[in-house]
mmCIF file of C-alpha atoms in Angstrom:
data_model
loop_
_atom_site.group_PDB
_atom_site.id
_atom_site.type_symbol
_atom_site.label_atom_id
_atom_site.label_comp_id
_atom_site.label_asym_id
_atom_site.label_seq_id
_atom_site.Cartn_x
_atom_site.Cartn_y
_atom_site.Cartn_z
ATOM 1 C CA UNK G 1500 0.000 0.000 0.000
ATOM 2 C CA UNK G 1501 1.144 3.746 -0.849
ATOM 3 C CA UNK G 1502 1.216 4.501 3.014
ATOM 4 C CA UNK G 1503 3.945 2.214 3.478
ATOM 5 C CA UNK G 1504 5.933 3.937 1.076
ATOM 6 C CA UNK G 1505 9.096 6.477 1.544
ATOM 7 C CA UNK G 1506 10.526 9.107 -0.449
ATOM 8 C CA UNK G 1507 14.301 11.144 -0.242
ATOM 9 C CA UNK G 1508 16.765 12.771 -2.129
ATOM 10 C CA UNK G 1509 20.636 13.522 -2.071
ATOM 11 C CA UNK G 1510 22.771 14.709 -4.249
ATOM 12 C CA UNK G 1511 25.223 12.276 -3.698
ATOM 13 C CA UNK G 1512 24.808 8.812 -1.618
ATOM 14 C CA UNK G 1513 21.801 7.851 0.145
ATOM 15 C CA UNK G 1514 22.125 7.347 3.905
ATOM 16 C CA UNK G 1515 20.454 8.591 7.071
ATOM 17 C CA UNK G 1516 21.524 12.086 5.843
ATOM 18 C CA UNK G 1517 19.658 12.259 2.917
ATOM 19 C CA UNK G 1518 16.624 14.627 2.825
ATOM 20 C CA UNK G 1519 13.322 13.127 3.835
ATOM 21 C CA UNK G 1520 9.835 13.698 2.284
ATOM 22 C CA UNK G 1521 6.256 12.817 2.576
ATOM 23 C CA UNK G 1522 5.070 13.350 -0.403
ATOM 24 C CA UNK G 1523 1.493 13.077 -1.412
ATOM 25 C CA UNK G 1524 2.525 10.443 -4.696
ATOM 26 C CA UNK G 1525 5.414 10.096 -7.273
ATOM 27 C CA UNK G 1526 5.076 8.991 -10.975
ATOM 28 C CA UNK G 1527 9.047 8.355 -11.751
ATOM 29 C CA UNK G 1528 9.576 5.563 -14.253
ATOM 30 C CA UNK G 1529 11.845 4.305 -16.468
ATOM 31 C CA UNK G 1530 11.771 2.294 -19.185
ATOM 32 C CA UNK G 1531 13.741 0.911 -22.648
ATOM 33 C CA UNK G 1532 12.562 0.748 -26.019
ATOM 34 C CA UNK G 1533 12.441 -2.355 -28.182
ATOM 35 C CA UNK G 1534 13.615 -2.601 -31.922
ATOM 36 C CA UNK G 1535 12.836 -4.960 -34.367
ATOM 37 C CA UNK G 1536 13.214 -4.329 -38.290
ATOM 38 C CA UNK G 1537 9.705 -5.540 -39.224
ATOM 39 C CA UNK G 1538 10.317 -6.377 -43.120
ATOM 40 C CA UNK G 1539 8.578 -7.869 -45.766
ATOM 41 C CA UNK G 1540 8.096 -11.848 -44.816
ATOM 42 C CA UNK G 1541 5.150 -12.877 -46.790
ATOM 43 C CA UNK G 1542 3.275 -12.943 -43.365
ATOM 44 C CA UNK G 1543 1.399 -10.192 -41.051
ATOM 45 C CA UNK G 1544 3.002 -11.323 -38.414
ATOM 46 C CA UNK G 1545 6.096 -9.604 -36.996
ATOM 47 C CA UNK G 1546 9.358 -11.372 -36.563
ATOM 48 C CA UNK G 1547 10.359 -12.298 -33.117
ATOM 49 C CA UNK G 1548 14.563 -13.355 -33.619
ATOM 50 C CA UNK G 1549 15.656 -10.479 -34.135
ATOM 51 C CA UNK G 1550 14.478 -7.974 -31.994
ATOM 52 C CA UNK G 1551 17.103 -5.872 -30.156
ATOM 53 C CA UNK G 1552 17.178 -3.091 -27.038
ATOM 54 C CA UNK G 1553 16.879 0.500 -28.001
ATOM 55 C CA UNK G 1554 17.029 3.546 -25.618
ATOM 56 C CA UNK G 1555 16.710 2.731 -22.033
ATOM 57 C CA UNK G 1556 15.126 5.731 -20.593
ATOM 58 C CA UNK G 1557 15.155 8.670 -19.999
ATOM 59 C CA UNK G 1558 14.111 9.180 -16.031
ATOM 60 C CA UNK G 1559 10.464 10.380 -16.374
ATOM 61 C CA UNK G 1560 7.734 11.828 -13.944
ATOM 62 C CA UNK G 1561 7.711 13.655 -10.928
ATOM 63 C CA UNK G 1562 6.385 14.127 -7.163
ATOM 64 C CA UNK G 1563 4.182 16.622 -5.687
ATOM 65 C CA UNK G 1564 4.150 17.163 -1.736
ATOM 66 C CA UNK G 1565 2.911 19.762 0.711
ATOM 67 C CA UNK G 1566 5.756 21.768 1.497
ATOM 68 C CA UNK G 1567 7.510 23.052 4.869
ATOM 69 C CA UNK G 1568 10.392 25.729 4.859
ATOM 70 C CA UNK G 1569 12.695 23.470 5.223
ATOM 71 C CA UNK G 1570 11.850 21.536 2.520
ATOM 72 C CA UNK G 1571 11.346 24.295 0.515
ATOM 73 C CA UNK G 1572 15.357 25.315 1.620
ATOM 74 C CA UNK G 1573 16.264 22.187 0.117
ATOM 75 C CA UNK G 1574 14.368 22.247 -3.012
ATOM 76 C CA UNK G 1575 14.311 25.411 -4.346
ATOM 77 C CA UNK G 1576 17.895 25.269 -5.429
ATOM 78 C CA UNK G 1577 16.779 22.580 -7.466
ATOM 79 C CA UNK G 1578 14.353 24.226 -9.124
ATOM 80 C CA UNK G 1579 15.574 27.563 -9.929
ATOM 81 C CA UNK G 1580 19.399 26.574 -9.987
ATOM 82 C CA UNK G 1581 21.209 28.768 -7.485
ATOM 83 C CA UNK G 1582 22.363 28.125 -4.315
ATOM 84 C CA UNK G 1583 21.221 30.254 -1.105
ATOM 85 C CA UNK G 1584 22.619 33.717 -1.283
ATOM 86 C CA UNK G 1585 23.046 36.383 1.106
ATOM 87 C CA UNK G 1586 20.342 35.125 3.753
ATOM 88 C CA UNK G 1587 17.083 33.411 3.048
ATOM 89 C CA UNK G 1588 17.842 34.456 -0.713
ATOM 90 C CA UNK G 1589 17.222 32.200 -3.890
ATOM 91 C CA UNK G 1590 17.508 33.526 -7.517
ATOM 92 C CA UNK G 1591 17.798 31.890 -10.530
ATOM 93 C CA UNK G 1592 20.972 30.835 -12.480
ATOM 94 C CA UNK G 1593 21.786 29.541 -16.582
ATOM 95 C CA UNK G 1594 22.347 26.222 -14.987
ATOM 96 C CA UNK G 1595 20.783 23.561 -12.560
ATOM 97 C CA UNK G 1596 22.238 20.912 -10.250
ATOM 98 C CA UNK G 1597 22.169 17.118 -10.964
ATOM 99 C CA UNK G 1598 20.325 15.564 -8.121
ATOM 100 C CA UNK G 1599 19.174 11.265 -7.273
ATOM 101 C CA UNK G 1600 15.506 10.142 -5.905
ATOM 102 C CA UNK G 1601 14.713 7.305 -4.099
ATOM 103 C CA UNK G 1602 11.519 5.621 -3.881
ATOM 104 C CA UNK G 1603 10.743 2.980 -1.297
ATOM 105 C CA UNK G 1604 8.344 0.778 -3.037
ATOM 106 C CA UNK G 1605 8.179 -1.667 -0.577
ATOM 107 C CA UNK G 1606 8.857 -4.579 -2.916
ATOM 108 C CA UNK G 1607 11.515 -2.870 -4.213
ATOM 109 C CA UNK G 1608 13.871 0.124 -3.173
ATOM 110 C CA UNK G 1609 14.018 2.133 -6.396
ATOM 111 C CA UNK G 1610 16.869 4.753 -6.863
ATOM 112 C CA UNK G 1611 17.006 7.134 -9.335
ATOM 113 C CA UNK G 1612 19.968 9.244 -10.651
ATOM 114 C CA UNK G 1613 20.722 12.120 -11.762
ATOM 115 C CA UNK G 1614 17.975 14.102 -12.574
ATOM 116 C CA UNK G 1615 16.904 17.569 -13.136
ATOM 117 C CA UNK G 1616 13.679 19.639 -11.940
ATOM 118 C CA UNK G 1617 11.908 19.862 -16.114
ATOM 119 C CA UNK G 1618 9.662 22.169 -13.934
ATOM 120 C CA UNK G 1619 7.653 22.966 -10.840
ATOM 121 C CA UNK G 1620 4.263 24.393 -9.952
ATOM 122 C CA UNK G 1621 3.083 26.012 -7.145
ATOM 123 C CA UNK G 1622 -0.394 26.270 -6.291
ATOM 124 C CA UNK G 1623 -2.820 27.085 -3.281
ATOM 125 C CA UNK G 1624 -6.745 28.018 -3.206
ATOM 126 C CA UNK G 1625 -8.958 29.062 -0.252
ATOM 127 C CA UNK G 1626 -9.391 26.183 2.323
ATOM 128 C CA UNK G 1627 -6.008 23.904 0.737
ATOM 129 C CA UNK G 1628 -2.395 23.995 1.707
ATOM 130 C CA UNK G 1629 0.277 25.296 -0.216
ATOM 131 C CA UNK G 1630 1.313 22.682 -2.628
ATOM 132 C CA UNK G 1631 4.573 21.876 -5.126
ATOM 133 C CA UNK G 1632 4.498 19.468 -7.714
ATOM 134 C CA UNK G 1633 7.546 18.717 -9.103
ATOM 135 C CA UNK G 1634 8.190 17.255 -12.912
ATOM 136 C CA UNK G 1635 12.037 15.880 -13.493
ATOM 137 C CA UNK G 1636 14.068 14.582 -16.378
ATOM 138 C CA UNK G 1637 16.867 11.940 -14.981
ATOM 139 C CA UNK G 1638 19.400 9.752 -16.914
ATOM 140 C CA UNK G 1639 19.649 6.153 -14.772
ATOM 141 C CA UNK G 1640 17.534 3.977 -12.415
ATOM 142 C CA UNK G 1641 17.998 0.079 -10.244
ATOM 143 C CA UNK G 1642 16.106 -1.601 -8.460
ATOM 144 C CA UNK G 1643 17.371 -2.126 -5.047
ATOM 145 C CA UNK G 1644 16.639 -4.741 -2.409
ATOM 146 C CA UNK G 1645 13.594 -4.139 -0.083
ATOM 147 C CA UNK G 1646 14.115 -2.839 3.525
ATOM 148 C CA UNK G 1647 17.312 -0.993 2.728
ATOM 149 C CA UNK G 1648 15.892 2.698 2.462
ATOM 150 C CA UNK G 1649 18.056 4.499 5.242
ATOM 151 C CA UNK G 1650 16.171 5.991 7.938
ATOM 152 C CA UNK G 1651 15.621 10.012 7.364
ATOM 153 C CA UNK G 1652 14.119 12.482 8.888
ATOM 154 C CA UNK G 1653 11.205 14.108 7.505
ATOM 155 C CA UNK G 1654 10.932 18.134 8.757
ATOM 156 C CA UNK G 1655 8.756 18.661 11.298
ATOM 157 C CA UNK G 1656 6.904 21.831 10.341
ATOM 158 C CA UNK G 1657 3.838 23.186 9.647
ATOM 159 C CA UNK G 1658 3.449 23.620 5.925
ATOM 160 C CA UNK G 1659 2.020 26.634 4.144
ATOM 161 C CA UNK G 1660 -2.001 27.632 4.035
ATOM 162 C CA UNK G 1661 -3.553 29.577 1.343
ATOM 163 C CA UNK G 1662 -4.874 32.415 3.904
ATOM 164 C CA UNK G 1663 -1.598 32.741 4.523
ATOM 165 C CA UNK G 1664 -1.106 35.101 1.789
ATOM 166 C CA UNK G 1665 -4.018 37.013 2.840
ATOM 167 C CA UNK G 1666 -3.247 40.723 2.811
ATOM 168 C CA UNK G 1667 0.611 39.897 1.109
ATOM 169 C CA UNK G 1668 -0.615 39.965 -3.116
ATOM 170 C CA UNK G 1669 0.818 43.071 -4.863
ATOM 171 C CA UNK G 1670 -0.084 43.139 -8.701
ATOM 172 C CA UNK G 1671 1.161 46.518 -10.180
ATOM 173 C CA UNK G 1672 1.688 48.140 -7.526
ATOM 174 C CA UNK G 1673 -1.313 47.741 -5.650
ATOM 175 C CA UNK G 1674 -2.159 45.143 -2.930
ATOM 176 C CA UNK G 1675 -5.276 42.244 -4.139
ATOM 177 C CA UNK G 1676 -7.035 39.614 -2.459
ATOM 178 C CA UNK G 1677 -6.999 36.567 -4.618
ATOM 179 C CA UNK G 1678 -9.000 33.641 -4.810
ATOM 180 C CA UNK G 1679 -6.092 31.531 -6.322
ATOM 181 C CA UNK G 1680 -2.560 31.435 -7.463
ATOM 182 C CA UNK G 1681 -0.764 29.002 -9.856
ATOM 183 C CA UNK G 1682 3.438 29.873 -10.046
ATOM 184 C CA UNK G 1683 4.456 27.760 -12.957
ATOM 185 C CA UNK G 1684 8.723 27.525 -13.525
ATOM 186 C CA UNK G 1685 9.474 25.773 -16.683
ATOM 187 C CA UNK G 1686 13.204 25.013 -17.239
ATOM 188 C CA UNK G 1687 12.030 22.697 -20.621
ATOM 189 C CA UNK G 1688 15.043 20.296 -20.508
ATOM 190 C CA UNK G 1689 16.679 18.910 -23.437
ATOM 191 C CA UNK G 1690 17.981 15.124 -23.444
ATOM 192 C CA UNK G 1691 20.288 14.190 -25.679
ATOM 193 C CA UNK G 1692 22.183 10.482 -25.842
ATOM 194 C CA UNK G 1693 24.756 11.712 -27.868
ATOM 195 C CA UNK G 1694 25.193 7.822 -29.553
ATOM 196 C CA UNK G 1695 24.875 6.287 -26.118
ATOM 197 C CA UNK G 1696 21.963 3.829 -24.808
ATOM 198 C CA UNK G 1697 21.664 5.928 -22.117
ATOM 199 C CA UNK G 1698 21.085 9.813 -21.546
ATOM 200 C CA UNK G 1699 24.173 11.712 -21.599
ATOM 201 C CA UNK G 1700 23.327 14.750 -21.108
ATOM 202 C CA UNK G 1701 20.176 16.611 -19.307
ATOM 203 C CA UNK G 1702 20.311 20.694 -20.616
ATOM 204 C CA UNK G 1703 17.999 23.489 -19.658
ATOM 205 C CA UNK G 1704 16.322 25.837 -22.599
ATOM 206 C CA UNK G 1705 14.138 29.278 -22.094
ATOM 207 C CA UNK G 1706 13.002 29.379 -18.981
ATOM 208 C CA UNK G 1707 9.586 30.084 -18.705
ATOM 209 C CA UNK G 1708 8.137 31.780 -15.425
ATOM 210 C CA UNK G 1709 4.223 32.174 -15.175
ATOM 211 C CA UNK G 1710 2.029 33.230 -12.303
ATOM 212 C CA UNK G 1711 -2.004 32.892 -12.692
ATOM 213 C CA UNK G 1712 -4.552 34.365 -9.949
ATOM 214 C CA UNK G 1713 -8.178 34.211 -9.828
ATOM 215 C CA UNK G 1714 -9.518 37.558 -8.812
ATOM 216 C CA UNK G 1715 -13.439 38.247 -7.446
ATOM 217 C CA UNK G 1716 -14.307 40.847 -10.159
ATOM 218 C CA UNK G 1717 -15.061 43.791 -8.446
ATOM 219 C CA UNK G 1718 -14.054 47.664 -8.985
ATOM 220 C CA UNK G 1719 -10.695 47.105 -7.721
ATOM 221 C CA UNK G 1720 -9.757 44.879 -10.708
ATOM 222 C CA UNK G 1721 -10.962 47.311 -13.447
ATOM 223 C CA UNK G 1722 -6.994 48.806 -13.830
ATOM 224 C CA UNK G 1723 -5.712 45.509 -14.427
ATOM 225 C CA UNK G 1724 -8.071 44.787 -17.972
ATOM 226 C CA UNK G 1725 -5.520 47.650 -19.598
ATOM 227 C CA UNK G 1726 -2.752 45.040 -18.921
ATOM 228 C CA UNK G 1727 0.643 45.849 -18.918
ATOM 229 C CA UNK G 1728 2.845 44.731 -22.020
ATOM 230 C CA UNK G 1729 6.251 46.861 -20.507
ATOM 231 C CA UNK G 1730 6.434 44.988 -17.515
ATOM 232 C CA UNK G 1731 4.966 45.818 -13.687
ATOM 233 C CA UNK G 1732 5.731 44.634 -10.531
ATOM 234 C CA UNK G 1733 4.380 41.772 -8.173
ATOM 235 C CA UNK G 1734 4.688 38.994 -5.147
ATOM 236 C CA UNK G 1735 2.832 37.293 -3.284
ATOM 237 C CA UNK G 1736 4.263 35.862 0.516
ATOM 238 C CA UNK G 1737 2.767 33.246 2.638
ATOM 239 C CA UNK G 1738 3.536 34.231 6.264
ATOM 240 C CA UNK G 1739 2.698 31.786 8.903
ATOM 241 C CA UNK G 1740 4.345 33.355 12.577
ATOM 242 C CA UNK G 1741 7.773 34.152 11.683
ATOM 243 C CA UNK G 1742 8.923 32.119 8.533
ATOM 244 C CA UNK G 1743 7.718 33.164 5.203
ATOM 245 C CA UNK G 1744 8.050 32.403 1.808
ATOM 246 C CA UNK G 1745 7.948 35.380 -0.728
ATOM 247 C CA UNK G 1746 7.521 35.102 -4.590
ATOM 248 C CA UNK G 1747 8.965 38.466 -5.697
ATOM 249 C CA UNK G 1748 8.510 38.793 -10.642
ATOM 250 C CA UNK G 1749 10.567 41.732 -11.378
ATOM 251 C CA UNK G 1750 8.753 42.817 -14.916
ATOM 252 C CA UNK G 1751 5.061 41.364 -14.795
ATOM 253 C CA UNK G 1752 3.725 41.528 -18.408
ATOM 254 C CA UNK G 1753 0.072 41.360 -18.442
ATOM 255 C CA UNK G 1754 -1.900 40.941 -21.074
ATOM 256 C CA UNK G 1755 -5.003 42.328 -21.828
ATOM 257 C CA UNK G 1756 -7.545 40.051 -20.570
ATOM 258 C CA UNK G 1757 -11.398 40.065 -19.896
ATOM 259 C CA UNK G 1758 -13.608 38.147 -17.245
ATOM 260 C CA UNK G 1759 -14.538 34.852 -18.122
ATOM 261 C CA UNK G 1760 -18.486 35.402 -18.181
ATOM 262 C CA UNK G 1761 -20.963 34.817 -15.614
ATOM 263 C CA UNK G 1762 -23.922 33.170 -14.404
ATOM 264 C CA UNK G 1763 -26.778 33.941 -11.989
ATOM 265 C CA UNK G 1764 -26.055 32.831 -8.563
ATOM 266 C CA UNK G 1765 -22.635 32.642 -9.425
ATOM 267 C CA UNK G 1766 -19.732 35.282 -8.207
ATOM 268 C CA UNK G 1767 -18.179 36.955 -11.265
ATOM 269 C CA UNK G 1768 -14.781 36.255 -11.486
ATOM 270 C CA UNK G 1769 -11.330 37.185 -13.349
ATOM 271 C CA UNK G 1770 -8.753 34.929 -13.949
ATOM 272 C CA UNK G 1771 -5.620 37.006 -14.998
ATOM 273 C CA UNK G 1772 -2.195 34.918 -16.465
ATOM 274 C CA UNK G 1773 1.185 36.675 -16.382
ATOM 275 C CA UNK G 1774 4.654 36.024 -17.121
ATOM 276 C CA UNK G 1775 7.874 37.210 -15.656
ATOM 277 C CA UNK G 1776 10.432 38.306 -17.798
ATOM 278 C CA UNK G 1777 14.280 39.288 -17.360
ATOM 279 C CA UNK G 1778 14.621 43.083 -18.375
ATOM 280 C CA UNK G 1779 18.506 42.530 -18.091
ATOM 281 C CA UNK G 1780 18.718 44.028 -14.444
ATOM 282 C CA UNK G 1781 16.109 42.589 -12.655
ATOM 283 C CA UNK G 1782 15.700 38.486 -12.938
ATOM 284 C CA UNK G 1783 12.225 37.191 -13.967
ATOM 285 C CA UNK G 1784 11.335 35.356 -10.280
ATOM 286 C CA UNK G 1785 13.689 35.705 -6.799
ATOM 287 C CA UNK G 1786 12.334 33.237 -3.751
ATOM 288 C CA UNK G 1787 12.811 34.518 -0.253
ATOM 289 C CA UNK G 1788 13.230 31.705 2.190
ATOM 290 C CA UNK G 1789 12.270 32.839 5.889
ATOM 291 C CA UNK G 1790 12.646 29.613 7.333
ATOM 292 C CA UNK G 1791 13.921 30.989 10.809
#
């Protein structure tokens, strides 16, 4: 049964060290392809003797979990490539870190290595927790024998609510209470097996930053319909007694969108998509880890 399961990752070996989840599922698999020439035999039916291995992989899927600050510490470096700076600080770099999963299965211990965050999503909504799912690209996995996960320790922290952004929205310069938000990194890896069986190399493209909130239609959202195509400011923090997580986009660009209809008995509503940009000075997304 999934309850029995066990999740943690390292960057290097696996051992009591290693930084423990509980994650809500994970979807990693791996798998080869099979090749067979298929030519012209007088017959339908394929030809079984000479079929040979193709690819074998890549690492596919990814996890999604409630997060704590600590976790969040340990994860965001992942996702956005950079390593804490200054204090509590997390921007984005041109490169991200190589990093191994392992998945206690129960039947099996599975273990797999070197991957890369493909991209992440962060989403909450009025009455839910803050929640990260998490989509990798990896190169490797073996199955390991059961019992032999090491025993880590999972934070333990309260995790993030959605009211706890209440008051702590700023689109354009002026504070909103949202209904929900949706931060979207994509670092849209390219795998290449440069004549290998295997995946040689894991590279991120563009990276693509989007943040979508659902707004209660009211007077106070008429400015944003204009949009903004130059860029504008925004963030939005989750504060729960003194650690905090802020999501600061340096150049908003906002599009000009309209309300998505209505219906009687029904609150009118505004669903707004932006995306961060880099305007050479100012990077597209910074994270600020209060975890103190």
């Amino acid at each position: 049964m999934g309850w029995q399961g066990q999740f943690a990752l390292d960057l290097s070996t696996f051992d009591a060290s290693s930084e423990g989840y509980d994650i809500q599922g994970e979807s990693l698999t791996y798998e080869n392809s099979i090749i067979e020439p298929n030519g012209m035999r007088g017959s339908r039916s394929r030809f079984g003797s000479n079929v040979v291995q193709g690819l074998i992989g890549p690492v596919q899927g990814g996890f999604s979990l409630y997060p704590t600050p600590t976790m969040l510490d340990n994860l965001l470096p992942k996702i956005l490539g950079a390593s804490e700076a200054a204090t509590d600080i997390f921007a984005v770099a041109d490169t991200l870190p190589y990093f191994h999963a392992m998945s206690d299965r129960v039947g099996k211990v599975f273990t797999f290595s070197n991957l890369k965050v493909n991209s992440a999503t962060f989403r909450s909504a009025p009455g839910e927790l803050l929640g990260l799912s998490i989509d990798v690209v990896g190169k490797t996995a073996t199955a390991g024998t059961a019992g032999t996960f090491p025993a880590v320790t999972i934070p333990d922290e309260d995790p993030y609510v959605h009211h706890d952004s209440s008051g702590q929205v700023t689109i354009m310069g002026t504070s909103r209470e949202i209904k929900e938000s949706t931060i979207t990194i994509s670092n849209n890896l390219a795998v290449a097996f440069n004549g290998a069986q295997t995946a040689q190399q894991i590279t991120p493209m563009d990276r693509v930053v989007e943040w979508t909130v659902l707004l209660p239609f009211t007077s106070d959202e008429v400015d944003l319909l204009a949009g903004d195509v130059t860029g504008t400011t925004g963030s939005i923090k989750y504060v729960q007694g003194t650690k905090s997580v802020l999501f600061t986009f340096g150049k908003l660009h906002i599009p000009k969108q309209h309300p998505s209809g209505m219906q009687r008995g029904g609150e009118i509503v505004y669903p707004l998509r932006m995306r961060a940009l880099w305007d050479g000075t100012t990077r597209e997304i910074v994270v600020t880890n209060d975890i103190t």
